[in-house]
PDB file of C-alpha atoms in Angstrom:
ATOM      1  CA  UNK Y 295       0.000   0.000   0.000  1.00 72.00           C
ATOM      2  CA  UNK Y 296       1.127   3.613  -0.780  1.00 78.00           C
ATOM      3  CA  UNK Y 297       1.177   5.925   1.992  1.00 88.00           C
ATOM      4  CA  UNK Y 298       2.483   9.972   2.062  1.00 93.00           C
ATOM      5  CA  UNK Y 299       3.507  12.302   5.131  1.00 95.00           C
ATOM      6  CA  UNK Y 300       3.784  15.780   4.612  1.00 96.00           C
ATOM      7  CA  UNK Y 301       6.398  17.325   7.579  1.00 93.00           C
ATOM      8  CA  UNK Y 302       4.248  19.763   9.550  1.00 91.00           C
ATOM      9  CA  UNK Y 303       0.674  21.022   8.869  1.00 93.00           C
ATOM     10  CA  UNK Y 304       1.406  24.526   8.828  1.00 95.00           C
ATOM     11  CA  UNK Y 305       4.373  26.217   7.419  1.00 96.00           C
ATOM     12  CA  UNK Y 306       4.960  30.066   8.161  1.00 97.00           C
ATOM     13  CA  UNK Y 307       7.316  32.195   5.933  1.00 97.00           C
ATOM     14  CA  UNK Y 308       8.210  35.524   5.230  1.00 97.00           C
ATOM     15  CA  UNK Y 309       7.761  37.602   1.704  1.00 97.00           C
ATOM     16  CA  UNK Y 310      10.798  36.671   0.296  1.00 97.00           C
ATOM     17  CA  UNK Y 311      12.044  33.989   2.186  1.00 97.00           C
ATOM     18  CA  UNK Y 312      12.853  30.306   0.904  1.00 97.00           C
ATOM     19  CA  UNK Y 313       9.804  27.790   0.776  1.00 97.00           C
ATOM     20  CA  UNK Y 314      10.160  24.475   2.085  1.00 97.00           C
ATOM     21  CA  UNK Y 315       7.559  21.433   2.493  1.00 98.00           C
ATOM     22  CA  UNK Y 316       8.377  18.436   3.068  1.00 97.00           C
ATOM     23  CA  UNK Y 317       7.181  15.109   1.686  1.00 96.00           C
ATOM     24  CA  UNK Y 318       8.142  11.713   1.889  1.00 95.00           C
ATOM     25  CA  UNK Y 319       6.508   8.751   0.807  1.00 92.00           C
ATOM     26  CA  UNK Y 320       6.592   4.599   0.925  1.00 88.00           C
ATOM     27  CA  UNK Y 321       5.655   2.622  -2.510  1.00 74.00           C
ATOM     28  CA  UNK Y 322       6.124  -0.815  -3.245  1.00 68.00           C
ATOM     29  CA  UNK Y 323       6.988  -0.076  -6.731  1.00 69.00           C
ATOM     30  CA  UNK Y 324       8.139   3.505  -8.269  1.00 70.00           C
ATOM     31  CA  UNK Y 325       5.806   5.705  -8.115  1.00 80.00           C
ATOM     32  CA  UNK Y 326       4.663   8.812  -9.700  1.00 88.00           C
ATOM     33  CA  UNK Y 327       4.638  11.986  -7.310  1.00 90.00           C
ATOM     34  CA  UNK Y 328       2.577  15.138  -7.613  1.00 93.00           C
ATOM     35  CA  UNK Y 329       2.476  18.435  -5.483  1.00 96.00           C
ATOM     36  CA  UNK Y 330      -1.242  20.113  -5.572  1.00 96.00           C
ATOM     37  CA  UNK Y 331      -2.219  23.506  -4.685  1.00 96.00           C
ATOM     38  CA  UNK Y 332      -5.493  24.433  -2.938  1.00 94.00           C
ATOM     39  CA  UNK Y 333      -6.333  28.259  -2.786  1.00 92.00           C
ATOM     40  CA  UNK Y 334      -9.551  28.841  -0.156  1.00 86.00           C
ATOM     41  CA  UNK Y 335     -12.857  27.387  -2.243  1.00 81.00           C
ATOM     42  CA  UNK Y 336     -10.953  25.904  -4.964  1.00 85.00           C
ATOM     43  CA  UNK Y 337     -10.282  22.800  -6.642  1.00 87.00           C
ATOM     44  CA  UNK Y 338      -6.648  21.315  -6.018  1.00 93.00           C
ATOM     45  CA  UNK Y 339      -4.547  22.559  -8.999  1.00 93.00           C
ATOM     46  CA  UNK Y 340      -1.219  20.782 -10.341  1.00 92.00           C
ATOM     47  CA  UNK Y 341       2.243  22.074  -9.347  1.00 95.00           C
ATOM     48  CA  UNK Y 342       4.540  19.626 -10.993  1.00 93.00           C
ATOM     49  CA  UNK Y 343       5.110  16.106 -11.520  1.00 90.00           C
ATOM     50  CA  UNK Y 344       7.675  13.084 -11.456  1.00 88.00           C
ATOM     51  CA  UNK Y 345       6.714  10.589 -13.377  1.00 81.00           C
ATOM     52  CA  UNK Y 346      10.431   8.885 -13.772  1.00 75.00           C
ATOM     53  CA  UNK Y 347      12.407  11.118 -15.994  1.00 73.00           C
ATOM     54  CA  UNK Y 348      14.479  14.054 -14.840  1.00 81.00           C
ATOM     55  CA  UNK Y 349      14.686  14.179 -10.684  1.00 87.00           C
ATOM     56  CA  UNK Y 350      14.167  18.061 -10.655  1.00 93.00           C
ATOM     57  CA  UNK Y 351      11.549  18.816 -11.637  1.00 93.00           C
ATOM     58  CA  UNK Y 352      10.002  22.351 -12.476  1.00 94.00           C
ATOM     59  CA  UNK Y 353       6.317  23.653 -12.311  1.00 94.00           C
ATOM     60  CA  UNK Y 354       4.283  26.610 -11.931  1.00 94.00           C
ATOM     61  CA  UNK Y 355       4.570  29.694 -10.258  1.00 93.00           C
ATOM     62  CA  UNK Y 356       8.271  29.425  -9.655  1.00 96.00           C
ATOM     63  CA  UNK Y 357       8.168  25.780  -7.784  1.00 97.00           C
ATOM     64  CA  UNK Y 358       9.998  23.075  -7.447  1.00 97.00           C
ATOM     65  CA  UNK Y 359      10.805  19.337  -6.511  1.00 97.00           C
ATOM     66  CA  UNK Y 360      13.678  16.661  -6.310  1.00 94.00           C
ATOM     67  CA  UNK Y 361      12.909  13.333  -6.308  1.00 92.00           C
ATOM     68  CA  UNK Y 362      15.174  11.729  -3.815  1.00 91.00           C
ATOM     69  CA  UNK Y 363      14.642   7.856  -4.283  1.00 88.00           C
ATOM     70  CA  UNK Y 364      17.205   6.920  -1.746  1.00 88.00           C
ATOM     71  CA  UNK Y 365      15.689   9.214   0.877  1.00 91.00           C
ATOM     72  CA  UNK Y 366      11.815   8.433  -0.718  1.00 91.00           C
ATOM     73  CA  UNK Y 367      11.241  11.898  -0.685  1.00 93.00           C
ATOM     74  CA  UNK Y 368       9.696  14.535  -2.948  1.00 95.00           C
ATOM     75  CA  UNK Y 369       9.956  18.206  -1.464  1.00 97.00           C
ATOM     76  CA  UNK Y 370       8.758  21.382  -2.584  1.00 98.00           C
ATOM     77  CA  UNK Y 371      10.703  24.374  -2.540  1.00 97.00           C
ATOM     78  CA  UNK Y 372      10.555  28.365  -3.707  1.00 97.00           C
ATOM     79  CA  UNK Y 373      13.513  30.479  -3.525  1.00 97.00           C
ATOM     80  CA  UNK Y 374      11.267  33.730  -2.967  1.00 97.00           C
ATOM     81  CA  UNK Y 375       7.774  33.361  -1.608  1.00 97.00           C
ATOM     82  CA  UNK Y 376       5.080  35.481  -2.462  1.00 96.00           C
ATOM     83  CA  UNK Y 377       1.669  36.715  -1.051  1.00 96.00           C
ATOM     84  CA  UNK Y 378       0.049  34.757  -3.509  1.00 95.00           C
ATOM     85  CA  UNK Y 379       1.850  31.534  -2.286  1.00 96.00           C
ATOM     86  CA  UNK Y 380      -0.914  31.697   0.768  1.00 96.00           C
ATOM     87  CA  UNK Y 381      -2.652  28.354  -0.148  1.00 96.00           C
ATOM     88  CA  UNK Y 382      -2.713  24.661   1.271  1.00 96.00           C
ATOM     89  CA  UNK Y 383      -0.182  22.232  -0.740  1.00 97.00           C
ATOM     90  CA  UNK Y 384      -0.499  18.532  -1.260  1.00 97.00           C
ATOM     91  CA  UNK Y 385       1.887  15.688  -2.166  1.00 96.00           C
ATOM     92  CA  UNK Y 386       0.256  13.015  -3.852  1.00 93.00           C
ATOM     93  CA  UNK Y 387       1.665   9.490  -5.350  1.00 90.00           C
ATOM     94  CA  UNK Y 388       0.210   7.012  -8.034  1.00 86.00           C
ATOM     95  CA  UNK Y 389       1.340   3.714  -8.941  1.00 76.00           C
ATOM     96  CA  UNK Y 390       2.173   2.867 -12.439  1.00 57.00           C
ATOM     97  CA  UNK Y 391      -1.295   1.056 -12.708  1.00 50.00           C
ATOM     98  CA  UNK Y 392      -4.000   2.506 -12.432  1.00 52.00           C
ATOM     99  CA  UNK Y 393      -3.773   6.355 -11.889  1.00 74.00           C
ATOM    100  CA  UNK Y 394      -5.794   6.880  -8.467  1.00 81.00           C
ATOM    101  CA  UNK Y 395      -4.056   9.362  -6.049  1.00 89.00           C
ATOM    102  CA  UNK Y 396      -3.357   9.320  -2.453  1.00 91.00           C
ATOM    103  CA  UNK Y 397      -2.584  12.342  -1.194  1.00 94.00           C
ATOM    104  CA  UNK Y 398      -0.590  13.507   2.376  1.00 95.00           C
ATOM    105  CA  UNK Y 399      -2.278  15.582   5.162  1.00 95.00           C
ATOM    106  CA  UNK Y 400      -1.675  18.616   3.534  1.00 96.00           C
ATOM    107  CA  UNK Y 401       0.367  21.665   4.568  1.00 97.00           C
ATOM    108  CA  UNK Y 402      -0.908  25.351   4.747  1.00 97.00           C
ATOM    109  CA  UNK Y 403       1.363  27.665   4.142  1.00 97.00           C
ATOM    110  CA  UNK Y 404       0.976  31.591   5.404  1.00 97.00           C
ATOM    111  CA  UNK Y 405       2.922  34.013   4.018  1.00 97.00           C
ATOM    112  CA  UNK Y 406       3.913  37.088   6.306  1.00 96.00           C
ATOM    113  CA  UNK Y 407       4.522  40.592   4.780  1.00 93.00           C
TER     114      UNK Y 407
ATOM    115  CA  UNK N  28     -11.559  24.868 -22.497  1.00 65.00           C
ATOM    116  CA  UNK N  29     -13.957  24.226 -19.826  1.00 81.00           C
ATOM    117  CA  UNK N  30     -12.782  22.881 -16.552  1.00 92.00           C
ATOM    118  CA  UNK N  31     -14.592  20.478 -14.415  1.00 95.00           C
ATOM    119  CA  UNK N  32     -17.894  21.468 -13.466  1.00 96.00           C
ATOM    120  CA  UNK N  33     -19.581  20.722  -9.954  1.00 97.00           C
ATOM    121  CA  UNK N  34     -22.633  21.410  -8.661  1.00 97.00           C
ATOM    122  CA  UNK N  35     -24.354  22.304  -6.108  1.00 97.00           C
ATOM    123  CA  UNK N  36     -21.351  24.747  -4.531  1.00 96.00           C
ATOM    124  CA  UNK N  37     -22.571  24.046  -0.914  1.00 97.00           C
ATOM    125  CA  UNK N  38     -25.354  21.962   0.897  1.00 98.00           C
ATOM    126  CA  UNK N  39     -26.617  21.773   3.668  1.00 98.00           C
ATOM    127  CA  UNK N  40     -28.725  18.764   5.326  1.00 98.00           C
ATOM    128  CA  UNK N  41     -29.662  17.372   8.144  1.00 98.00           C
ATOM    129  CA  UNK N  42     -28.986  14.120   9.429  1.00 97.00           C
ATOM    130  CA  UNK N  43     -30.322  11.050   7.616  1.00 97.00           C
ATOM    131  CA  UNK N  44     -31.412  12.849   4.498  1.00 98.00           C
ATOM    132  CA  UNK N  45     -30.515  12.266   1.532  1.00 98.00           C
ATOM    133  CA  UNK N  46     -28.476  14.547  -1.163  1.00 98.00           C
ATOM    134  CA  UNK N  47     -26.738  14.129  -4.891  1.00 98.00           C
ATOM    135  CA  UNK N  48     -23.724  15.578  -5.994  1.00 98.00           C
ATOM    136  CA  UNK N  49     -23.457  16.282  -9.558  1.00 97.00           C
ATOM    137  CA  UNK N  50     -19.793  16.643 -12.167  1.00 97.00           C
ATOM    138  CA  UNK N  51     -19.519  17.321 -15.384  1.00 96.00           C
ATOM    139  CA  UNK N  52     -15.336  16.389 -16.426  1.00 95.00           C
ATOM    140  CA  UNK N  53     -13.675  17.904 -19.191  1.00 93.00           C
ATOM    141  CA  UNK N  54     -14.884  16.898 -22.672  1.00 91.00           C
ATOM    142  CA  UNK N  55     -13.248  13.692 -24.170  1.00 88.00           C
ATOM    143  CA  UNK N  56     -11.979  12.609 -20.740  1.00 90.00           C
ATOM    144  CA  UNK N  57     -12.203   9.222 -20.069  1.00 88.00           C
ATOM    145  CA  UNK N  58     -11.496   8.869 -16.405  1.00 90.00           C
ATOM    146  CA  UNK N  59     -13.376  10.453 -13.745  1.00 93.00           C
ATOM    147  CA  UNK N  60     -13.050  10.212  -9.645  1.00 94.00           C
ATOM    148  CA  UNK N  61     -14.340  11.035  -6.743  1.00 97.00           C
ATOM    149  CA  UNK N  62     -12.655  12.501  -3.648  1.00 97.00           C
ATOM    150  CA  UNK N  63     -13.914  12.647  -0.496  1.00 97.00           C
ATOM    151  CA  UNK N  64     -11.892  15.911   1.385  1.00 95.00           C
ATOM    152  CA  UNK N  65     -12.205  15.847   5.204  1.00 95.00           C
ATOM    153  CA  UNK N  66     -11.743  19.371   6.661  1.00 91.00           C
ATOM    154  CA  UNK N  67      -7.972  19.312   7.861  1.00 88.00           C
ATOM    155  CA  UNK N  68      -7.231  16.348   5.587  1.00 91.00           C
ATOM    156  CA  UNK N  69      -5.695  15.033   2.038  1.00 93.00           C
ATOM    157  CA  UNK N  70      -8.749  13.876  -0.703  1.00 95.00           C
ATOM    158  CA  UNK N  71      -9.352  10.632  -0.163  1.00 95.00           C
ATOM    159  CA  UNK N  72     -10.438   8.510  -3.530  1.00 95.00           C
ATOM    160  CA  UNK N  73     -14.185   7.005  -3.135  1.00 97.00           C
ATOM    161  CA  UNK N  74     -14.861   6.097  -6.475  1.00 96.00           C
ATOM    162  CA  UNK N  75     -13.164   5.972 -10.151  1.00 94.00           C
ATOM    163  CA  UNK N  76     -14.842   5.423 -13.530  1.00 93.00           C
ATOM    164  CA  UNK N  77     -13.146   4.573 -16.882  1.00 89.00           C
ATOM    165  CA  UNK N  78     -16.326   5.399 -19.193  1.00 88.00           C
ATOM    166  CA  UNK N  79     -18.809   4.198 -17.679  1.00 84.00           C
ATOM    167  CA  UNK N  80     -17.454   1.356 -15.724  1.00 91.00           C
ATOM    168  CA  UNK N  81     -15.854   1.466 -12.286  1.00 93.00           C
ATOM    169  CA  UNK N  82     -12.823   0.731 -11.807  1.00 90.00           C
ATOM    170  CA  UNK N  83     -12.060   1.644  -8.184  1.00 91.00           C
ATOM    171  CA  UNK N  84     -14.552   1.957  -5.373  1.00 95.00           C
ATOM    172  CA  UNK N  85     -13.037   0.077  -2.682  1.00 93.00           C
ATOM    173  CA  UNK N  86     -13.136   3.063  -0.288  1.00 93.00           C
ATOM    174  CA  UNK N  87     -16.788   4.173  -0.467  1.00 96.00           C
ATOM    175  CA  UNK N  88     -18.995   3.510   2.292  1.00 95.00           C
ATOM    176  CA  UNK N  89     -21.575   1.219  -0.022  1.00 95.00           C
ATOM    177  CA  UNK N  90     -24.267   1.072   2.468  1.00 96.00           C
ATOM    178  CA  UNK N  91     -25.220   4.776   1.922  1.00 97.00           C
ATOM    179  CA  UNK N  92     -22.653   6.158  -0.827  1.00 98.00           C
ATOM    180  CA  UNK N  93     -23.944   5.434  -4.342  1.00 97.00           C
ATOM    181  CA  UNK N  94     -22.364   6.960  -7.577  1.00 97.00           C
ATOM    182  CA  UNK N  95     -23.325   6.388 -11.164  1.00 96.00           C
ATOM    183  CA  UNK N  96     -21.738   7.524 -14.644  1.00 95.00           C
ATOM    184  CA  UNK N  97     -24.391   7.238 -17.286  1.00 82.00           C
ATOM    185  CA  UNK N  98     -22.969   7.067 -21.254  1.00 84.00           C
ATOM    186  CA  UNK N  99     -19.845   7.887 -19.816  1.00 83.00           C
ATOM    187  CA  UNK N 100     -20.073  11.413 -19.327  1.00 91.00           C
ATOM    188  CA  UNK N 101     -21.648  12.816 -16.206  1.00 95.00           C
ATOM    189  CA  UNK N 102     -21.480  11.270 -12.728  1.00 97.00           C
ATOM    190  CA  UNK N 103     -23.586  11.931  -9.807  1.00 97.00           C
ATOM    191  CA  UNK N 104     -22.957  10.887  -6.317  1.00 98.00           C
ATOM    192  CA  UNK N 105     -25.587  10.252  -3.773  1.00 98.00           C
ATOM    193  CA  UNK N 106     -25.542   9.742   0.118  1.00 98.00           C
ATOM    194  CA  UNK N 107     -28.703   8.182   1.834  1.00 97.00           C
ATOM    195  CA  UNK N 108     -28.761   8.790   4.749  1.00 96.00           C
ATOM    196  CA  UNK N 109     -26.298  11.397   5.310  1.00 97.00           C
ATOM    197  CA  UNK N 110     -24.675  11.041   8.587  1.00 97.00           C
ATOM    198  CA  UNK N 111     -22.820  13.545  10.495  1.00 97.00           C
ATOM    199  CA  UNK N 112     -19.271  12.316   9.658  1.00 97.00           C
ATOM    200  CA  UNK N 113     -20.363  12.486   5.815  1.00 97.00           C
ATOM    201  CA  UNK N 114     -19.468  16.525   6.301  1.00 98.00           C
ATOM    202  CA  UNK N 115     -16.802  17.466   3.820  1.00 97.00           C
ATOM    203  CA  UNK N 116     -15.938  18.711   0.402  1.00 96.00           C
ATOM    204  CA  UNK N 117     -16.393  16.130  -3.009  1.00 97.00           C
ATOM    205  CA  UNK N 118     -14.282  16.521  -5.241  1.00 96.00           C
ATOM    206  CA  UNK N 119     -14.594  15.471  -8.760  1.00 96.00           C
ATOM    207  CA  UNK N 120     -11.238  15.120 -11.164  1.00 93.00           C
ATOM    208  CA  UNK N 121     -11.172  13.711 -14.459  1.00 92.00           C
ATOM    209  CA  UNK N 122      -7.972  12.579 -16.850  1.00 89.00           C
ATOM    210  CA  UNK N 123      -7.663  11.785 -20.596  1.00 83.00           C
ATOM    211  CA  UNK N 124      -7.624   8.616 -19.560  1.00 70.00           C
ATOM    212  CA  UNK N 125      -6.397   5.842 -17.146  1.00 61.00           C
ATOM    213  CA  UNK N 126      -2.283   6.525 -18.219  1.00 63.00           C
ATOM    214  CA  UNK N 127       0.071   6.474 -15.442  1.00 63.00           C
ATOM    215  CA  UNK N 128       1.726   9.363 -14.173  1.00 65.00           C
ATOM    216  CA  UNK N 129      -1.628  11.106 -16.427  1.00 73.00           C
ATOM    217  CA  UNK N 130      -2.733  15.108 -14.482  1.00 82.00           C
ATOM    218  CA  UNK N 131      -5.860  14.858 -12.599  1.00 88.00           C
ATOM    219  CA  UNK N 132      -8.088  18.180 -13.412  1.00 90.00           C
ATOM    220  CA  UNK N 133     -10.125  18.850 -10.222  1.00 93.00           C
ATOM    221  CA  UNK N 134     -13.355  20.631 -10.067  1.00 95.00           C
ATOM    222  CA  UNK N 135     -14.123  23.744  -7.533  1.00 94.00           C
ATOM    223  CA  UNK N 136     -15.465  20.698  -5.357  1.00 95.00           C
ATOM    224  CA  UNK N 137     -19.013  20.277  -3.143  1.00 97.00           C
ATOM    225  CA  UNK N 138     -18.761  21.482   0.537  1.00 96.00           C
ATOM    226  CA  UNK N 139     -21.698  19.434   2.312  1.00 98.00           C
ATOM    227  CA  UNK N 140     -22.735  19.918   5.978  1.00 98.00           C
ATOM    228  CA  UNK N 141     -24.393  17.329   8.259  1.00 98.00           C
ATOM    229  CA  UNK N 142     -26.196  18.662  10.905  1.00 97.00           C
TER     230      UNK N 142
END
């Protein structure tokens, strides 16, 4: 069974400051990792994905995430956070078969002028 | 191109009543799911439909939770009765289709209340 933790529900930065959330996950075969963003009322939006080619990978809105196999770890990072960056953030894994998600506890991030 | 569509937005019901969620996915995709988001919590998958067929609904509470996906389009969800625990927000995603590694598209999601 696939399982995710996500380091610490609530993550506090300053305007400008590095973003870092943490996520590590166990799969019995490799998986395919996703990082979601929630804004208040919304849907859950894609970041970026792994699905087995480059480790770094590159998404939206200036993020990104390094697969770590060794460590089994996926984590999310911003140089320079912004206002907008305010939102809940999920990691999420798939197996190779059959696409369905399961998702860590989430982390909220607040960003402080 | 249109997103996922949900409706309602937000309901609210009392205990052991019934409601029905509707989604409409993206045109031309194949898969669709539903999550089940507990406030304070990751989506949790109830149910997942290739067409019209289910391929996944090991998770849903079967005793109350009911889903369908006529022609392979729209899917409805449907709780009866609604208990107090039932309070959270569906989400519905669709994909192209069942590929691995394939980008969910989530709707703007259902936030239900059990009181």
């Amino acid at each position: 069974a696939q399982s995710v933790t996500q380091l610490g529900s609530h993550v506090s930065v300053s305007e400008g400051a590095l973003v870092l959330l943490r996520c590590n996950y166990s799969s019995s075969v490799p998986p395919y990792l996703f990082w979601y963003v929630q804004y208040p009322n919304q849907g859950l939006q894609l970041l970026l994905k792994y699905t087995s080619a480059a480790t770094l990978v590159k998404g939206i809105n200036g993020f990104e995430a390094e697969f770590k196999k060794s460590e089994t770890s996926f984590h999310l990072t911003k140089p320079s956070a912004h206002m907008s960056d305010a939102a809940e953030y999920f990691c999420a894994v798939s197996r190779a078969a059959g696409n369905k998600l399961t998702f860590g506890g989430g982390t909220r991030v607040l960003v402080k002028p | 191109e249109a997103g996922v569509a949900q409706s309602p937005r937000y309901k609210i019901i009392e205990k052991r009543q019934s409601v029905a969620f509707w989604c409409n996915p993206i045109s031309g995709h194949a898969t669709l799911y539903w999550y089940q988001q507990i406030l304070g919590q990751g989506p949790k998958l109830l149910i997942q439909f290739q067409n019209n067929g289910v391929v996944d609904d090991s998770q849903l509470p079967k005793d109350r939770f009911s889903a369908e996906r006529l022609k392979g389009v729209d899917s409805t969800l449907k709780i009866q009765p609604a208990k107090l625990e039932d309070s959270a927000v569906y989400l519905c995603a669709s994909s192209e289709e069942r590929t691995p590694g394939g980008e969910q598209y989530f709707g703007p999601g259902t936030r239900l209340t059990v009181t």
